[in-house]
XYZ file of C-alpha atoms in Angstrom:
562
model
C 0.000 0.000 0.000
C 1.712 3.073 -1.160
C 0.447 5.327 1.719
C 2.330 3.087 4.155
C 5.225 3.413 2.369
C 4.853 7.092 2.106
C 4.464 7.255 6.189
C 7.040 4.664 7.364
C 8.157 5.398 10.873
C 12.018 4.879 9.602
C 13.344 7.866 9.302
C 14.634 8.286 5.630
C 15.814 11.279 2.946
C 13.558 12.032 0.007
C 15.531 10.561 -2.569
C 14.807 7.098 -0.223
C 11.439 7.173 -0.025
C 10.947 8.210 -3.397
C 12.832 5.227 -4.594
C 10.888 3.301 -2.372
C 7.382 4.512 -3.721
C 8.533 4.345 -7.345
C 9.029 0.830 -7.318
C 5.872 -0.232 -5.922
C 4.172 2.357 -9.129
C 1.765 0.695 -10.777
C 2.551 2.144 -14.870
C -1.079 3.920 -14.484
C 0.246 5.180 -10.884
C 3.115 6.479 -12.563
C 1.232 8.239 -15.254
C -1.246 9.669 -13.114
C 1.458 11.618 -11.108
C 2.298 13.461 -14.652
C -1.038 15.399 -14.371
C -2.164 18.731 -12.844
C -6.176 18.597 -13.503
C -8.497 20.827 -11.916
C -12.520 20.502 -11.939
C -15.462 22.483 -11.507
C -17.606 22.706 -7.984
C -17.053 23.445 -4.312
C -17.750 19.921 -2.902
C -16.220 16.439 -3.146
C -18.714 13.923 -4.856
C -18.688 10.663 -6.763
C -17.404 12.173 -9.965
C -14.652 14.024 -8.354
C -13.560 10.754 -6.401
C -13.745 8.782 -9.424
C -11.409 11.628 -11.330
C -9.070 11.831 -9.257
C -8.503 8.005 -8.201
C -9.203 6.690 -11.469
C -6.328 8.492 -12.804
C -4.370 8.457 -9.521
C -3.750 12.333 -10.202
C -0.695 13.808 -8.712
C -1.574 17.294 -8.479
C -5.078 18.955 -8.245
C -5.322 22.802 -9.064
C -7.619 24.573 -7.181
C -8.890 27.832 -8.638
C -11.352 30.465 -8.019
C -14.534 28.570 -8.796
C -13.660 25.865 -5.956
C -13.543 28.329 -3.576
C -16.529 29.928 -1.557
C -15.534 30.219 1.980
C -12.448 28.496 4.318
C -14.221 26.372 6.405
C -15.807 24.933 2.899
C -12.009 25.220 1.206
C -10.432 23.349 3.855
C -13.030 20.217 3.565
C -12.543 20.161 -0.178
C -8.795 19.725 0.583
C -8.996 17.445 3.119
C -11.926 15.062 1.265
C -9.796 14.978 -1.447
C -6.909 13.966 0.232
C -9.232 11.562 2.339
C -10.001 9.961 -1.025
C -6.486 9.831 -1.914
C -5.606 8.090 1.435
C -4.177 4.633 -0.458
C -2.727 6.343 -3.447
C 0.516 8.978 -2.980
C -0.689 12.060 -1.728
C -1.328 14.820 -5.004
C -0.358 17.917 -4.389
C -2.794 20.628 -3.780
C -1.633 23.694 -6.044
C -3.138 27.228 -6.491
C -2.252 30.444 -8.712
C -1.856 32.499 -5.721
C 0.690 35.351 -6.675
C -1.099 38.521 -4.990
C -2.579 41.454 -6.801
C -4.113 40.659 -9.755
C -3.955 36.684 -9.679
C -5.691 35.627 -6.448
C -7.861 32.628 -5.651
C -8.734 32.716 -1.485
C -9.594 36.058 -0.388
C -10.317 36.057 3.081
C -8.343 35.910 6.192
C -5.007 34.546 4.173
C -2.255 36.957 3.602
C -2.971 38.331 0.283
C -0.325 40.247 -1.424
C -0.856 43.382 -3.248
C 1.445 41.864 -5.612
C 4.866 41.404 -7.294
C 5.466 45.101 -8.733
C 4.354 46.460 -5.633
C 7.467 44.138 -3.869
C 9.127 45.360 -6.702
C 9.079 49.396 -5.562
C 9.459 48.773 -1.925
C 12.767 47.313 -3.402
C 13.623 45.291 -0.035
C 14.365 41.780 -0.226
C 13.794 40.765 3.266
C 10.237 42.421 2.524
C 9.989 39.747 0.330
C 10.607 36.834 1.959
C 8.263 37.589 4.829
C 5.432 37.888 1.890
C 6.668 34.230 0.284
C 6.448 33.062 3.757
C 3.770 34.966 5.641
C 1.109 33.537 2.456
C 2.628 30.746 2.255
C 2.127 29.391 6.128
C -1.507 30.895 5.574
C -1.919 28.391 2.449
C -0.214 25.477 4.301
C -3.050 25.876 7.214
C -5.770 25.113 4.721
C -4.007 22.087 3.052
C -2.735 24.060 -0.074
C 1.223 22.920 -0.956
C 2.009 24.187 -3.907
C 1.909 27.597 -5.432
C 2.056 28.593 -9.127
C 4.223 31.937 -8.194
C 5.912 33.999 -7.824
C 6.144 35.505 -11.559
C 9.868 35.868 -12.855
C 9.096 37.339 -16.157
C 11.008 41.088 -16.351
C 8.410 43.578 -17.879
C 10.030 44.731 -20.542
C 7.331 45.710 -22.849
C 4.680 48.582 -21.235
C 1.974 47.164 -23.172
C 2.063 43.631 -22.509
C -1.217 42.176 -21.781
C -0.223 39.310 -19.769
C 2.508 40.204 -17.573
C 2.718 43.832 -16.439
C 2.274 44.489 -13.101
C 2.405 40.888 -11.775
C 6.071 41.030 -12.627
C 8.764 42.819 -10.101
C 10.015 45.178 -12.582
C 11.776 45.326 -16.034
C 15.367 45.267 -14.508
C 16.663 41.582 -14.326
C 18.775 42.446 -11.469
C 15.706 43.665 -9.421
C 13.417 40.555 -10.808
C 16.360 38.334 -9.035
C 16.826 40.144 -6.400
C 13.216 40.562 -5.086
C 11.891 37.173 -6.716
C 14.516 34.417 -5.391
C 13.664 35.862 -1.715
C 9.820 35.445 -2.375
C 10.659 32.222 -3.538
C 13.118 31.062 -0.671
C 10.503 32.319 1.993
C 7.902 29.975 0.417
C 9.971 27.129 0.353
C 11.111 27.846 4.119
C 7.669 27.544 4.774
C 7.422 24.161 3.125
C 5.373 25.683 -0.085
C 6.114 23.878 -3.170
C 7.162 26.709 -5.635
C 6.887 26.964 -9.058
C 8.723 30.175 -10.450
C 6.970 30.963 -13.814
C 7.072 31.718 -17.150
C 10.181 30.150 -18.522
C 12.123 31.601 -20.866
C 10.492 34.685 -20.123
C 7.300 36.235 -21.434
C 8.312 39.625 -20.923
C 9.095 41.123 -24.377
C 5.690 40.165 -25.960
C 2.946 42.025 -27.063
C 0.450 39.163 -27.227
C -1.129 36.939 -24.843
C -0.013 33.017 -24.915
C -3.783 32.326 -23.676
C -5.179 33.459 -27.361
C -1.823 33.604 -29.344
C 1.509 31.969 -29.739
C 4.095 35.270 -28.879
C 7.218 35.228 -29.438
C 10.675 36.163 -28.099
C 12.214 38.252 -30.784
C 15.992 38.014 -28.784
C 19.375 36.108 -29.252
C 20.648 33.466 -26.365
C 23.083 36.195 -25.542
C 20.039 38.357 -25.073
C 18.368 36.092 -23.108
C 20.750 34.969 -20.857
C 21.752 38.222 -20.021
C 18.180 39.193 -19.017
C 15.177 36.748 -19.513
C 17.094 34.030 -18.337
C 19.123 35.638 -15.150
C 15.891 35.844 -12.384
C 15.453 31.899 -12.972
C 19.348 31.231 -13.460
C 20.024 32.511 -9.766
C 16.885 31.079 -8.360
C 17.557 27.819 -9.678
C 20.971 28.288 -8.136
C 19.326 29.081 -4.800
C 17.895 25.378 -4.597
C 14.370 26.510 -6.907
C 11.851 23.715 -6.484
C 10.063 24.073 -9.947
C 9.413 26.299 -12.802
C 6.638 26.741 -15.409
C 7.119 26.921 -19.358
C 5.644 29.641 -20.954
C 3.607 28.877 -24.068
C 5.748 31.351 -26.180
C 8.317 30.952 -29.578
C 11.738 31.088 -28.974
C 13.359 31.152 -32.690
C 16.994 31.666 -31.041
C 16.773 28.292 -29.200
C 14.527 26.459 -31.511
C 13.763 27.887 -34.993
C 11.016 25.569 -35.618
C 8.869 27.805 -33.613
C 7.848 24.923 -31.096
C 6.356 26.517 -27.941
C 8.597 26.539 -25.413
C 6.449 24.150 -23.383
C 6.776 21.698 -25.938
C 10.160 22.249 -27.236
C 13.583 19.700 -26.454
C 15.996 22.267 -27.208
C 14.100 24.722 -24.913
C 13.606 22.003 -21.993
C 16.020 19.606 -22.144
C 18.798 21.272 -24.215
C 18.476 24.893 -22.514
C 16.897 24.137 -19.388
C 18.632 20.893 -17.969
C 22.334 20.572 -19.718
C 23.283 23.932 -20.180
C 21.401 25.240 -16.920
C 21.525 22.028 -15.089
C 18.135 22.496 -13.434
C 17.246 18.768 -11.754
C 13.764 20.311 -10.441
C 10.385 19.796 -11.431
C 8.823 21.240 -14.608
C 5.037 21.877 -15.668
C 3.362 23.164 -18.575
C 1.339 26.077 -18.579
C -2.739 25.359 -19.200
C -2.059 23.028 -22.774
C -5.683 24.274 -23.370
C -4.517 27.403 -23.792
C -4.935 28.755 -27.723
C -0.615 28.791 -28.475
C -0.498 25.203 -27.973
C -4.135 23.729 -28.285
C -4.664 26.011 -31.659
C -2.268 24.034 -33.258
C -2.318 20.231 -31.718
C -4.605 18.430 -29.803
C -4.063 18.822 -26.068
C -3.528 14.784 -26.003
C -0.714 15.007 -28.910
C 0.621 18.461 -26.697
C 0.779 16.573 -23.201
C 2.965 13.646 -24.938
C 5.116 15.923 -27.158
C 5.916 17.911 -23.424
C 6.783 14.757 -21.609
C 9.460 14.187 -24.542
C 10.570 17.609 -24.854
C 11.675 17.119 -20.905
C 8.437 18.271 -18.821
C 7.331 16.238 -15.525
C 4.111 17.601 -15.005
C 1.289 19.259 -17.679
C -1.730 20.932 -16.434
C -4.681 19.936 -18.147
C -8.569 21.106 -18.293
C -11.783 19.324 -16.626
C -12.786 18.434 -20.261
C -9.559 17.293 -21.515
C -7.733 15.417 -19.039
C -8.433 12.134 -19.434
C -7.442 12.583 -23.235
C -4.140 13.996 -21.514
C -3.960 10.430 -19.213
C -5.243 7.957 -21.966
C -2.518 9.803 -24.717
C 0.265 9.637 -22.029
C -0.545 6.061 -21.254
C -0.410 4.988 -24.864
C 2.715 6.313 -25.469
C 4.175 4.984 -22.638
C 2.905 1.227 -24.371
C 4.104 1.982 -27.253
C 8.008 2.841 -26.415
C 6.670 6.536 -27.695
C 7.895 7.559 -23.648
C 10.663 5.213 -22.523
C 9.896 3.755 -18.840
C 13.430 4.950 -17.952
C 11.695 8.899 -19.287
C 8.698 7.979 -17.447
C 10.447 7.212 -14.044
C 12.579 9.693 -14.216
C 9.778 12.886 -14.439
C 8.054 10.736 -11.845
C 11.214 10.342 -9.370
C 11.879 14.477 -9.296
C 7.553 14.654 -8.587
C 8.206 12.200 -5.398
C 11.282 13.857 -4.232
C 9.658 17.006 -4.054
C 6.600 15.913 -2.236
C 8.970 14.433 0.077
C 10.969 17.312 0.665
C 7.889 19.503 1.067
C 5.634 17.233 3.314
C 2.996 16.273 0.572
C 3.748 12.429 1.090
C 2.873 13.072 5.048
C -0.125 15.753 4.557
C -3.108 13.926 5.323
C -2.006 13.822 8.700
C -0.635 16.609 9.273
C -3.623 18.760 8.036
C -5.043 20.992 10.570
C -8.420 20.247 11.831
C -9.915 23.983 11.666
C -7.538 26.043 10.303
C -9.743 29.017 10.011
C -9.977 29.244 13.306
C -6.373 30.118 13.553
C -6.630 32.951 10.382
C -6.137 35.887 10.029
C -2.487 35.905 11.303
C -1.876 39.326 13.088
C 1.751 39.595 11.757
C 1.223 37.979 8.128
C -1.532 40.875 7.837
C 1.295 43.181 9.775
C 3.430 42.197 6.147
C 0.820 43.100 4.162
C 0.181 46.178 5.331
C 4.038 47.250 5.328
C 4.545 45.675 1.410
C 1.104 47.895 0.755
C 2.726 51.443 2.316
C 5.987 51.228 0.895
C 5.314 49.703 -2.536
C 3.618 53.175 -2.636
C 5.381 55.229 -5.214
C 4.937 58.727 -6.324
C 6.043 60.099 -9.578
C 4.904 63.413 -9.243
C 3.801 65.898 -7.145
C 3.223 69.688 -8.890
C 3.327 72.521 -6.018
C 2.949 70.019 -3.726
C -0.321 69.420 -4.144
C 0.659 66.111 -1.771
C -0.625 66.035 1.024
C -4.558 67.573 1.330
C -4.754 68.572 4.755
C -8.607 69.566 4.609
C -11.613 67.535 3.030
C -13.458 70.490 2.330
C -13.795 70.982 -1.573
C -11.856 67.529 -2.438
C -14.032 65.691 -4.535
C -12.861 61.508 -4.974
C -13.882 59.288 -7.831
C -13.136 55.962 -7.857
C -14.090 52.780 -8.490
C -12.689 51.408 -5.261
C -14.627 51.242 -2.118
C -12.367 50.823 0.442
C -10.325 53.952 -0.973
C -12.847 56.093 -1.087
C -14.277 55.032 2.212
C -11.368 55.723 4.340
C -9.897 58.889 2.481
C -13.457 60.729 3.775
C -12.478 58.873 7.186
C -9.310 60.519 7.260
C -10.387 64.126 5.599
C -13.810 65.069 6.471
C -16.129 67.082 3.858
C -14.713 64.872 1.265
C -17.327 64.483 -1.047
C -17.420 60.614 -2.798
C -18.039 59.150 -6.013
C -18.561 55.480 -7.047
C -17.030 55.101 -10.666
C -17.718 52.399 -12.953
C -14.531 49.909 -13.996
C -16.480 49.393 -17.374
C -19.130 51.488 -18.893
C -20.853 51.629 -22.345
C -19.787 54.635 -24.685
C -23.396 57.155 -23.671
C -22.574 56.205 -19.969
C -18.858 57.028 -20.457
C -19.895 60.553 -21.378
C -22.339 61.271 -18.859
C -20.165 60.081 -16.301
C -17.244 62.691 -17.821
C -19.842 65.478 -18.159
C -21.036 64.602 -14.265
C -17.776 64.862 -12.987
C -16.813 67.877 -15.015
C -19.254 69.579 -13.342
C -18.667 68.358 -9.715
C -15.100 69.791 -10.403
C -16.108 73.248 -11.194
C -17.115 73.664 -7.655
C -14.186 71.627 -5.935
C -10.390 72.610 -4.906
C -9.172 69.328 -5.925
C -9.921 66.077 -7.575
C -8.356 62.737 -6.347
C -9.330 60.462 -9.476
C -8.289 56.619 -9.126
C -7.856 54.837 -12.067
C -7.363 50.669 -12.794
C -7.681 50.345 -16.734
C -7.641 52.608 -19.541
C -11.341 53.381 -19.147
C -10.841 55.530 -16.613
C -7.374 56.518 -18.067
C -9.607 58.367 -20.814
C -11.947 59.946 -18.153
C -8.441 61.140 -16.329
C -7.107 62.297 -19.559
C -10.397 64.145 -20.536
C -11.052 66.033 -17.346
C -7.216 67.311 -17.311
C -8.064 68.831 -20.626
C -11.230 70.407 -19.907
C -10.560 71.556 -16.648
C -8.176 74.106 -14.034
C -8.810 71.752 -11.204
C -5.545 70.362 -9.427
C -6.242 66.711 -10.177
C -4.307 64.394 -7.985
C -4.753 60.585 -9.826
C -4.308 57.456 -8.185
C -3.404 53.808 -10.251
C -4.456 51.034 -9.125
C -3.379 49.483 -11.461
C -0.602 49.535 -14.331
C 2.052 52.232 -14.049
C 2.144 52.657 -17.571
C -1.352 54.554 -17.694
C 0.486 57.600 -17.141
C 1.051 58.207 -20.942
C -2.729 59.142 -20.773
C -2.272 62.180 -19.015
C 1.161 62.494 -18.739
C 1.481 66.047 -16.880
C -1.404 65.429 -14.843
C 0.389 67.516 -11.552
C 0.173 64.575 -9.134
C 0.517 61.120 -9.793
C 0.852 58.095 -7.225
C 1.145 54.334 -8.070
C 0.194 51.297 -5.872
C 0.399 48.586 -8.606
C -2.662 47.192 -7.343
C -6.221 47.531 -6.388
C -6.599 45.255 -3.243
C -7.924 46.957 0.170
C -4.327 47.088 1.339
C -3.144 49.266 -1.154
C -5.909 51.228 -1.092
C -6.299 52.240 2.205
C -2.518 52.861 1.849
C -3.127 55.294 -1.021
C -5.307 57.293 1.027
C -3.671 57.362 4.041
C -0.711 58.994 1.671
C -2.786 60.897 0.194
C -3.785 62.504 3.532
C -0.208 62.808 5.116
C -1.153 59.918 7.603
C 1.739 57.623 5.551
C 5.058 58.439 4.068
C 6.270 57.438 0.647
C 9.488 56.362 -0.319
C 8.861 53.823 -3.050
C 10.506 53.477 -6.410
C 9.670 53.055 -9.736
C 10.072 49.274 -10.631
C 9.940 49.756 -14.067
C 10.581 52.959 -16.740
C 7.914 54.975 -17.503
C 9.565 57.747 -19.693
C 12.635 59.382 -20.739
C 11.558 61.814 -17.675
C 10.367 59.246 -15.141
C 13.116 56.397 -15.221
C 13.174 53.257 -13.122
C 14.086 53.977 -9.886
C 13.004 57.191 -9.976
C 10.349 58.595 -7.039
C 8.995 61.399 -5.023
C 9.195 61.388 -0.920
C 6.437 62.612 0.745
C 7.080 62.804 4.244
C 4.594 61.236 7.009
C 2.780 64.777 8.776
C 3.599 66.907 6.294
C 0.280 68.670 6.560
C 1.778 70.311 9.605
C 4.330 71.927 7.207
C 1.646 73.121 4.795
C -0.066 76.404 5.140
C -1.580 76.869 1.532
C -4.507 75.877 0.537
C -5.793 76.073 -3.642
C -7.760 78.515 -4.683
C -11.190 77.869 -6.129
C -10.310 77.604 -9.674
C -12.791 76.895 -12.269
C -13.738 74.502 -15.480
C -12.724 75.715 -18.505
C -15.430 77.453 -20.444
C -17.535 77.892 -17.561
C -18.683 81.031 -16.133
């Protein structure tokens, strides 16, 4: 019985007990450990059971639409291991990288995200936030996380990557992403550093196109390459392919998920990584436009992958086409036992084989952790970074005649905490083109009568609104992103400008605290916004500085108006 084996009371090192476990494998055992499937629903049932034994599945991805509360979280996990109990342990794995890319919510440590690490610019920062989440994860039965991001931002309008990346330096990537990932692994969180090679220069996204990486090997080992070159070096548990051409490497224009010289010629002989790799979703339209997602799982197994994530509908074509080529001498059994070896070794080195009993019986009852959420706040205030700041118009010290618009609550909320007689309004994220201009025209006129405008944008919506009301008004306009840095080339001499990389509650109520002298700023610019606003670059904006101010804007009105 493999769960015996995977328990034995002798103590032994990984590589032991995975040798042990491997050669009691059944070859559908050994298959099954290959596959990363998630499903649909929020509770274990028949089909579920029958899924995940049937295949013996060695990891199960949990996303967003398992999830409806912790208490109900935690029994999914722990049913599913429960139903697992005679088979090796899968591990549980979740895209959990903060900001943007968040599946639990509530009372876990949830990170504003990887550019705001990226401006606070201090490493030990970071490991607290790869540890602080992870130990929150652990608690619930999670073990693996598909994160951090390691992908350097080169491109300002690339629609995958942006601001869940550090920055567009290498050096910072590295710096700030190899001490995320060391604090999740010292908290026993399988990691899995994505998107190898690097999906940073494109332009498209791998989820509806195949992009590709217009740079020599030079090229990319100088940049692409360095962030996973010296976290592999740091002991890196596992990385993720990106589903992306990489003509220097391989001119056929194989994705890189699927590709020998990418994997096995790039990855493992000349950067002797002996971790664990996984595919990116092979539903996604770069790879499952061109090949079936059966045909895709085989030709990544061969290309040197140990693990491919499949979809509910797909994956027993994945299993069955994985199986057969095993039969077949397509995948040798020495291929086949060695993906499934590095799988074992890391669920031995990161408590998988052992976590049915060592799951915790009510784990919410122990979250929220006071100092995780101490972390978050801290990565929230000085990830805040402002790039300009006109007569300082930074910070209001009076509510009276500031008018906020916003689509986010929890800013709004607490700036008219902090600075009564602010006036509020709720913004749309998306609105239809007649809405879009009575919303502009409402707020044009709100402005007339107001000293100031504190504007917070997420996506170029409300980029346009920004850009508009700069143009038709006098109003000192003070604008707030929540989201990418790079708006700024919408209203580029708008007179203040602050960035928090990400609309979660923590960086809001950050923002506004800022925004009201309650918080200083020291954060840099992760990433180059202009010839005039490099990387690196910042404002300070000293904590109290409304006790230094003793202006206040005149009443200045709309253009045109009278």
């Amino acid at each position: 019985c493999l769960i015996l084996l995977a328990s034995a009371s002798t103590p032994q090192s990984p590589d032991q007990r995975a040798e042990k476990i491997l050669s009691h494998m059944s070859l559908q055992q050994k298959v099954g450990q290959l596959l990363m499937v998630g499903f649909g629903g929020k509770e274990m049932g028949p089909e579920i059971e029958k899924l995940v034994r049937g295949m013996h599945i060695g990891s199960v991805a949990i996303y967003s639409r398992n999830v409806r509360s912790l208490p109900q979280l935690a029994k999914l996990i722990r049913d599913l291991r429960l139903a697992m109990k005679d088979e090796v342990q899968p591990f549980m794995a979740i895209d959990q990288e903060g900001g943007n890319v968040v599946r639990v919510r509530s009372k876990v440590a949830v990170l504003p995200g990887a550019m705001t690490l990226g401006a606070a610019r201090d490493p030990i920062l970071s490991y607290l936030a790869g540890q602080s989440h992870a130990t929150d994860l652990k608690m619930l039965g999670l073990d693996m996380n598909l994160a951090p991001v390691l992908d350097i931002n080169h491109n300002p309008k690339n629609p995958v990557i942006n601001v869940r990346a550090f920055g567009d330096s290498a050096d910072l990537v590295a710096e700030m992403g190899v001490s995320f990932c060391m604090g999740q692994q010292d908290a026993q969180m399988a990691t899995v550093a994505k998107h190898f090679p690097g999906h940073g220069t494109t332009d498209h996204d791998s989820h509806f196109d195949l992009p590709r990486i217009r740079l020599s090997e030079e090229q990319l080992q100088k940049s692409e390459l360095l962030p996973f070159a010296r976290a592999m070096a740091a002991g890196l548990d596992a990385l993720m392919t990106a589903h992306v051409q990489v003509p220097a490497i391989d001119p056929s224009g194989t994705p890189a998920s699927l590709s020998k010289p990418l994997i096995t010629g790039l990855l493992r002989d000349k950067m002797a990584f002996e971790g664990v790799v996984i595919t990116d979703d092979l539903e996604m339209r770069a790879v499952s436009g061109q090949m079936g997602v059966g045909k895709a799982a085989v030709s990544a197994v061969l290309a040197g992958a140990e693990m491919v994530i499949g979809t509910p509908r797909r994956k027993r074509e994945v299993f069955d086409s994985l199986l057969a080529a095993v039969k077949d001498g397509t995948i040798s059994m020495e291929r086949l036992n060695r993906s499934v070896r590095r799988i074992l070794r890391l669920k031995a080195r990161r408590g998988t084989l052992d976590s049915l009993a060592q799951m915790e019986k009510n784990p919410e009852a122990l979250l929220p952790n006071p100092r995780h959420q101490k972390v978050i706040r801290a990565i929230a205030s000085r990830g805040l970074t402002l790039v300009s700041n006109d007569k300082d118009l930074l910070p209001l010290c009076d509510g009276k005649g500031v008018l906020v618009a916003a689509p986010q609550r929890e800013f709004r909320q607490e700036l008219q905490r902090l600075l009564p007689g602010v006036r509020s309004i709720p913004l749309k994220l998306v609105s239809s083109r007649s809405r879009r201009r009575k919303e502009f025209e409402r707020l044009r006129e709100l402005a007339s009568r107001s000293k100031v405008l504190v504007l917070g944008v997420t996506n170029v919506y409300q980029a346009w609104l920004a850009q508009q009301l700069h143009r038709a008004t006098d109003i000192p306009m003070v604008v707030v992103s929540f989201g990418s840095p790079y708006l700024l080339r919408y209203f580029p001499r708008v007179p203040a400008y602050l960035c928090t990389y990400s609309y979660l509650a923590s960086a809001q109520r950050a923002a506004a605290k800022a925004i009201a002298g309650r918080l200083s700023v020291t954060g840099r610019l992760p990433v180059s916004l202009s010839k005039g606003r490099p990387r690196g670059g910042g404002l300070n904006l000293r904590r109290h500085g409304c006790q230094r101010k003793n202006r206040s804007p005149d009443l200045p009105r709309a253009k045109g108006s009278k």
